[in-house]
Amino acid sequence: MTDSSWHLPDPQTQPEFYADVPLKRLLAWGVDTVVILIATLLILPFTAFTGLFFLPLLFLTVSFAYRVVTIARSSATWGMRLLAIEFRTATGARFDTAHALMHSAGYTFCWMVPLLQLASIILMATSERAQGLSDLALSTVVINQRAAS
């Protein structure tokens, strides 16, 4: 993608859109993990507790569904909404269901391959637009919802 086709705030001229985004993503991830854990525990009785035998897979499935649904509805998970950040496509649009599905699939795959997740975390902490591997692959970013005027 060329710079001329990028329709998002420039981190050099509008840094307020990317201010503290890596930290906010980390905190949002913590909130989302707690929500997913609670949802997983609430589902367990409905499996007659057989879900304990495949708890990591159940957690992964709940996580994937949670991410797709929340991101498709508001371009952010509940944790991201709490911290006032959201996903945007390269055109500046909010995520639709297809983007939510692809981003969640990339995120889940990175967690299944720990070296990819480590690389993604390093990229979020060091790249100009705070993008992880899934963001880079889809040409998406996470920005602050309300930038300082």
Coordinates of N, CA and C in Angstrom, one line a residue, residues 16-149:
E16 N -1.9 12.7 18.4 CA -2.9 12.5 19.5 C -3.8 11.3 19.2
F17 N -3.9 10.9 17.9 CA -4.7 9.7 17.6 C -4.1 8.4 18.0
Y18 N -2.7 8.4 18.2 CA -2.0 7.2 18.5 C -1.4 7.3 19.9
A19 N -1.7 8.4 20.6 CA -1.1 8.6 22.0 C -1.5 7.5 22.9
D20 N -0.6 6.8 23.5 CA -0.8 5.8 24.6 C -1.6 4.6 24.0
V21 N -1.7 4.4 22.7 CA -2.5 3.3 22.2 C -1.9 1.9 22.6
P22 N -0.5 1.7 22.6 CA 0.0 0.4 23.0 C -0.4 0.1 24.5
L23 N -0.3 1.0 25.4 CA -0.7 0.8 26.8 C -2.2 0.6 26.9
K24 N -3.0 1.3 26.1 CA -4.5 1.1 26.2 C -4.8 -0.2 25.6
R25 N -4.1 -0.7 24.6 CA -4.4 -2.0 24.0 C -4.1 -3.1 25.0
L26 N -3.0 -2.9 25.8 CA -2.7 -3.9 26.8 C -3.7 -3.9 27.9
L27 N -4.1 -2.8 28.4 CA -5.2 -2.7 29.4 C -6.5 -3.3 28.9
A28 N -6.9 -3.0 27.7 CA -8.1 -3.5 27.1 C -8.0 -5.0 27.0
W29 N -6.9 -5.5 26.6 CA -6.7 -6.9 26.5 C -6.9 -7.6 27.9
G30 N -6.5 -7.0 29.0 CA -6.7 -7.5 30.3 C -8.2 -7.5 30.7
V31 N -8.9 -6.4 30.4 CA -10.3 -6.4 30.6 C -11.0 -7.4 29.8
D32 N -10.7 -7.6 28.5 CA -11.3 -8.5 27.7 C -11.1 -10.0 28.2
T33 N -9.9 -10.2 28.6 CA -9.5 -11.6 29.1 C -10.4 -11.9 30.3
V34 N -10.6 -11.0 31.2 CA -11.4 -11.2 32.4 C -12.9 -11.5 31.9
V35 N -13.4 -10.7 31.0 CA -14.8 -10.9 30.5 C -14.9 -12.3 29.9
I36 N -13.9 -12.7 29.1 CA -13.9 -14.0 28.4 C -13.8 -15.1 29.4
L37 N -13.0 -14.9 30.4 CA -12.9 -16.0 31.5 C -14.2 -16.1 32.2
I38 N -14.9 -15.0 32.5 CA -16.2 -15.1 33.2 C -17.2 -15.8 32.3
A39 N -17.2 -15.4 31.0 CA -18.2 -16.1 30.1 C -17.9 -17.6 30.0
T40 N -16.6 -17.9 29.9 CA -16.3 -19.4 29.8 C -16.7 -20.1 31.1
L41 N -16.5 -19.5 32.2 CA -16.9 -20.2 33.5 C -18.5 -20.3 33.6
L42 N -19.2 -19.3 33.0 CA -20.6 -19.4 33.0 C -21.2 -20.4 32.1
I43 N -20.4 -20.7 31.0 CA -20.8 -21.7 30.1 C -20.6 -23.1 30.6
L44 N -19.6 -23.3 31.4 CA -19.2 -24.6 31.9 C -20.4 -25.5 32.4
P45 N -21.3 -25.0 33.3 CA -22.4 -25.8 33.7 C -23.3 -26.3 32.6
F46 N -23.4 -25.5 31.5 CA -24.2 -25.9 30.4 C -23.6 -27.1 29.6
T47 N -22.4 -27.4 29.9 CA -21.7 -28.5 29.2 C -21.7 -29.7 30.2
A48 N -22.4 -29.6 31.2 CA -22.4 -30.6 32.3 C -21.0 -30.8 32.8
F49 N -20.2 -29.7 32.8 CA -18.8 -29.7 33.3 C -17.9 -30.6 32.4
T50 N -18.4 -31.1 31.3 CA -17.4 -31.8 30.4 C -16.5 -30.8 29.7
G51 N -16.9 -29.5 29.8 CA -16.0 -28.5 29.2 C -14.7 -28.4 29.9
L52 N -14.6 -28.9 31.1 CA -13.3 -28.9 31.9 C -12.3 -29.7 31.1
F53 N -12.7 -30.8 30.4 CA -11.8 -31.6 29.7 C -11.2 -30.9 28.5
F54 N -11.8 -29.9 28.0 CA -11.3 -29.2 26.8 C -11.4 -27.7 27.1
L55 N -11.1 -27.3 28.3 CA -11.2 -25.9 28.8 C -10.4 -24.9 27.9
P56 N -9.1 -25.2 27.5 CA -8.4 -24.3 26.7 C -9.1 -24.0 25.3
L57 N -9.7 -25.1 24.7 CA -10.4 -25.0 23.5 C -11.7 -24.2 23.7
L58 N -12.4 -24.4 24.8 CA -13.6 -23.7 25.1 C -13.3 -22.2 25.3
F59 N -12.2 -21.9 26.0 CA -11.8 -20.5 26.2 C -11.5 -19.9 24.9
L60 N -10.7 -20.5 24.0 CA -10.4 -20.0 22.7 C -11.6 -19.8 21.8
T61 N -12.6 -20.6 21.9 CA -13.8 -20.5 21.1 C -14.6 -19.3 21.6
V62 N -14.8 -19.2 22.9 CA -15.5 -18.0 23.5 C -14.8 -16.8 23.2
S63 N -13.4 -16.8 23.3 CA -12.6 -15.6 22.9 C -12.9 -15.2 21.5
F64 N -12.8 -16.1 20.6 CA -13.0 -15.8 19.2 C -14.4 -15.2 18.9
A65 N -15.4 -15.9 19.4 CA -16.8 -15.4 19.3 C -17.0 -14.0 19.9
Y66 N -16.4 -13.8 21.1 CA -16.5 -12.5 21.7 C -15.9 -11.4 20.9
R67 N -14.7 -11.7 20.4 CA -14.0 -10.7 19.6 C -14.7 -10.3 18.3
V68 N -15.2 -11.4 17.6 CA -15.9 -11.1 16.3 C -17.1 -10.3 16.5
V69 N -18.0 -10.7 17.5 CA -19.2 -10.0 17.7 C -19.0 -8.6 18.2
T70 N -18.2 -8.4 19.2 CA -18.0 -7.0 19.7 C -17.3 -6.1 18.7
I71 N -16.4 -6.6 18.0 CA -15.7 -5.8 17.0 C -16.6 -5.5 15.8
A72 N -17.4 -6.4 15.4 CA -18.3 -6.2 14.3 C -19.3 -5.2 14.6
R73 N -19.8 -5.2 15.9 CA -20.8 -4.3 16.3 C -20.4 -2.8 16.5
S74 N -19.2 -2.7 17.1 CA -18.7 -1.3 17.4 C -17.3 -1.0 17.1
S75 N -16.7 -1.8 16.3 CA -15.3 -1.6 15.9 C -14.3 -1.7 17.1
A76 N -14.8 -2.3 18.2 CA -13.9 -2.3 19.4 C -14.5 -3.4 20.3
T77 N -13.7 -4.0 21.1 CA -14.1 -4.9 22.1 C -14.6 -4.1 23.3
W78 N -15.2 -4.7 24.3 CA -15.7 -4.0 25.5 C -14.5 -3.3 26.2
G79 N -13.4 -4.0 26.3 CA -12.2 -3.4 26.9 C -11.7 -2.2 26.1
M80 N -11.7 -2.3 24.8 CA -11.3 -1.2 24.0 C -12.2 0.0 24.1
R81 N -13.5 -0.3 24.2 CA -14.5 0.8 24.3 C -14.3 1.5 25.7
L82 N -14.0 0.7 26.7 CA -13.8 1.3 28.0 C -12.6 2.3 28.0
L83 N -11.6 2.0 27.2 CA -10.4 2.8 27.1 C -10.4 3.7 25.9
A84 N -11.5 3.9 25.3 CA -11.7 4.8 24.2 C -10.8 4.7 23.0
I85 N -10.6 3.4 22.6 CA -9.8 3.1 21.4 C -10.7 2.3 20.4
E86 N -10.4 2.3 19.1 CA -11.2 1.5 18.2 C -10.4 1.2 17.0
F87 N -10.8 0.1 16.3 CA -10.2 -0.3 15.0 C -10.7 0.6 13.9
R88 N -9.8 0.8 12.9 CA -10.1 1.5 11.7 C -9.4 0.8 10.5
T89 N -10.1 0.8 9.4 CA -9.5 0.2 8.2 C -8.6 1.2 7.5
A90 N -7.9 0.8 6.5 CA -7.0 1.7 5.8 C -7.7 2.9 5.2
T91 N -9.0 2.8 4.9 CA -9.8 3.9 4.4 C -10.3 4.8 5.5
G92 N -10.1 4.4 6.7 CA -10.6 5.2 7.9 C -12.0 4.7 8.4
A93 N -12.5 3.7 7.7 CA -13.8 3.2 8.1 C -13.7 2.3 9.3
R94 N -14.9 2.2 10.0 CA -15.0 1.3 11.2 C -15.0 -0.1 10.6
F95 N -14.7 -1.1 11.5 CA -14.7 -2.5 11.0 C -16.1 -3.0 10.7
D96 N -16.2 -3.8 9.7 CA -17.5 -4.5 9.4 C -17.2 -6.0 9.9
T97 N -18.2 -6.8 9.7 CA -18.1 -8.2 10.1 C -16.9 -9.0 9.5
A98 N -16.7 -8.7 8.2 CA -15.6 -9.4 7.5 C -14.2 -9.0 8.1
H99 N -14.0 -7.7 8.4 CA -12.8 -7.3 9.0 C -12.7 -7.8 10.4
A100 N -13.8 -7.8 11.2 CA -13.8 -8.4 12.5 C -13.4 -9.9 12.5
L101 N -13.9 -10.6 11.6 CA -13.6 -12.0 11.5 C -12.2 -12.3 11.1
M102 N -11.7 -11.5 10.1 CA -10.3 -11.7 9.7 C -9.3 -11.3 10.8
H103 N -9.6 -10.2 11.4 CA -8.7 -9.7 12.5 C -8.7 -10.7 13.7
S104 N -9.9 -11.2 14.0 CA -10.0 -12.1 15.2 C -9.3 -13.4 14.8
A105 N -9.4 -13.9 13.6 CA -8.7 -15.1 13.1 C -7.1 -14.9 13.2
G106 N -6.7 -13.7 12.8 CA -5.2 -13.4 12.8 C -4.8 -13.4 14.3
Y107 N -5.5 -12.7 15.1 CA -5.2 -12.6 16.6 C -5.1 -14.0 17.2
T108 N -6.2 -14.8 16.9 CA -6.2 -16.2 17.5 C -5.0 -17.0 17.0
F109 N -4.7 -16.9 15.7 CA -3.6 -17.7 15.1 C -2.3 -17.2 15.8
C110 N -2.1 -15.9 16.0 CA -0.9 -15.4 16.7 C -0.8 -16.0 18.1
W111 N -1.9 -16.2 18.8 CA -1.8 -16.7 20.2 C -1.5 -18.2 20.1
M112 N -1.8 -18.9 19.0 CA -1.5 -20.3 18.9 C 0.0 -20.5 18.5
V113 N 0.6 -19.5 18.0 CA 2.1 -19.6 17.7 C 2.7 -18.5 18.5
P114 N 3.2 -18.8 19.7 CA 3.7 -17.8 20.6 C 4.8 -16.8 20.1
L115 N 5.7 -17.3 19.2 CA 6.6 -16.4 18.6 C 6.0 -15.3 17.7
L116 N 4.9 -15.7 17.1 CA 4.2 -14.7 16.3 C 3.5 -13.6 17.2
Q117 N 3.0 -14.1 18.4 CA 2.4 -13.2 19.3 C 3.4 -12.3 19.9
L118 N 4.6 -12.8 20.2 CA 5.7 -12.0 20.7 C 6.1 -10.9 19.7
A119 N 6.2 -11.3 18.5 CA 6.5 -10.3 17.4 C 5.4 -9.3 17.3
S120 N 4.2 -9.7 17.4 CA 3.1 -8.8 17.3 C 3.1 -7.7 18.5
I121 N 3.4 -8.2 19.7 CA 3.5 -7.3 20.8 C 4.6 -6.3 20.6
I122 N 5.8 -6.8 20.2 CA 6.9 -5.9 19.9 C 6.6 -4.9 18.9
L123 N 5.9 -5.3 17.8 CA 5.5 -4.3 16.8 C 4.5 -3.3 17.3
M124 N 3.6 -3.7 18.2 CA 2.6 -2.7 18.7 C 3.4 -1.7 19.6
A125 N 4.4 -2.2 20.3 CA 5.1 -1.3 21.2 C 6.1 -0.4 20.5
T126 N 6.5 -0.7 19.3 CA 7.6 0.0 18.6 C 7.2 0.7 17.3
S127 N 6.1 0.2 16.7 CA 5.8 0.8 15.3 C 5.1 2.2 15.5
E128 N 5.3 2.9 14.4 CA 4.8 4.3 14.4 C 3.2 4.4 14.7
R129 N 2.5 3.4 14.1 CA 1.1 3.4 14.3 C 0.6 2.3 15.3
A130 N 1.5 1.8 16.0 CA 1.2 0.8 17.1 C 0.4 -0.4 16.5
Q131 N 0.9 -0.9 15.4 CA 0.2 -2.0 14.7 C 0.8 -3.4 15.1
G132 N 0.0 -4.4 15.3 CA 0.4 -5.7 15.5 C 0.5 -6.4 14.1
L133 N 0.8 -7.7 14.1 CA 0.9 -8.5 12.9 C -0.5 -8.5 12.1
S134 N -1.6 -8.8 12.9 CA -2.9 -8.8 12.2 C -3.2 -7.4 11.6
D135 N -2.8 -6.4 12.3 CA -3.1 -5.0 11.8 C -2.3 -4.8 10.5
L136 N -1.0 -5.2 10.5 CA -0.2 -5.0 9.3 C -0.7 -5.8 8.2
A137 N -1.1 -7.0 8.4 CA -1.6 -7.9 7.3 C -2.9 -7.3 6.7
L138 N -3.7 -6.7 7.5 CA -5.0 -6.2 7.0 C -5.0 -4.7 6.8
S139 N -3.9 -4.0 7.0 CA -3.7 -2.6 6.8 C -4.7 -1.8 7.7
T140 N -4.8 -2.2 9.0 CA -5.7 -1.6 9.9 C -4.9 -1.0 11.1
V141 N -5.5 -0.2 11.8 CA -4.9 0.4 13.0 C -5.9 0.5 14.1
V142 N -5.4 0.8 15.3 CA -6.2 1.1 16.5 C -5.9 2.6 16.8
I143 N -6.9 3.4 16.9 CA -6.7 4.8 17.2 C -7.6 5.2 18.4
N144 N -7.2 6.3 19.0 CA -8.0 6.9 20.1 C -9.4 7.4 19.5
Q145 N -10.5 7.1 20.1 CA -11.8 7.6 19.6 C -11.9 9.1 19.5
R146 N -11.5 9.7 20.6 CA -11.6 11.2 20.6 C -10.2 11.8 20.7
A147 N -9.7 12.4 19.7 CA -8.4 13.0 19.8 C -8.5 14.4 20.4
A148 N -7.4 14.7 21.1 CA -7.4 16.1 21.7 C -7.4 17.1 20.7
S149 N -8.1 18.2 20.9 CA -8.3 19.3 20.0 C -7.1 20.2 20.0

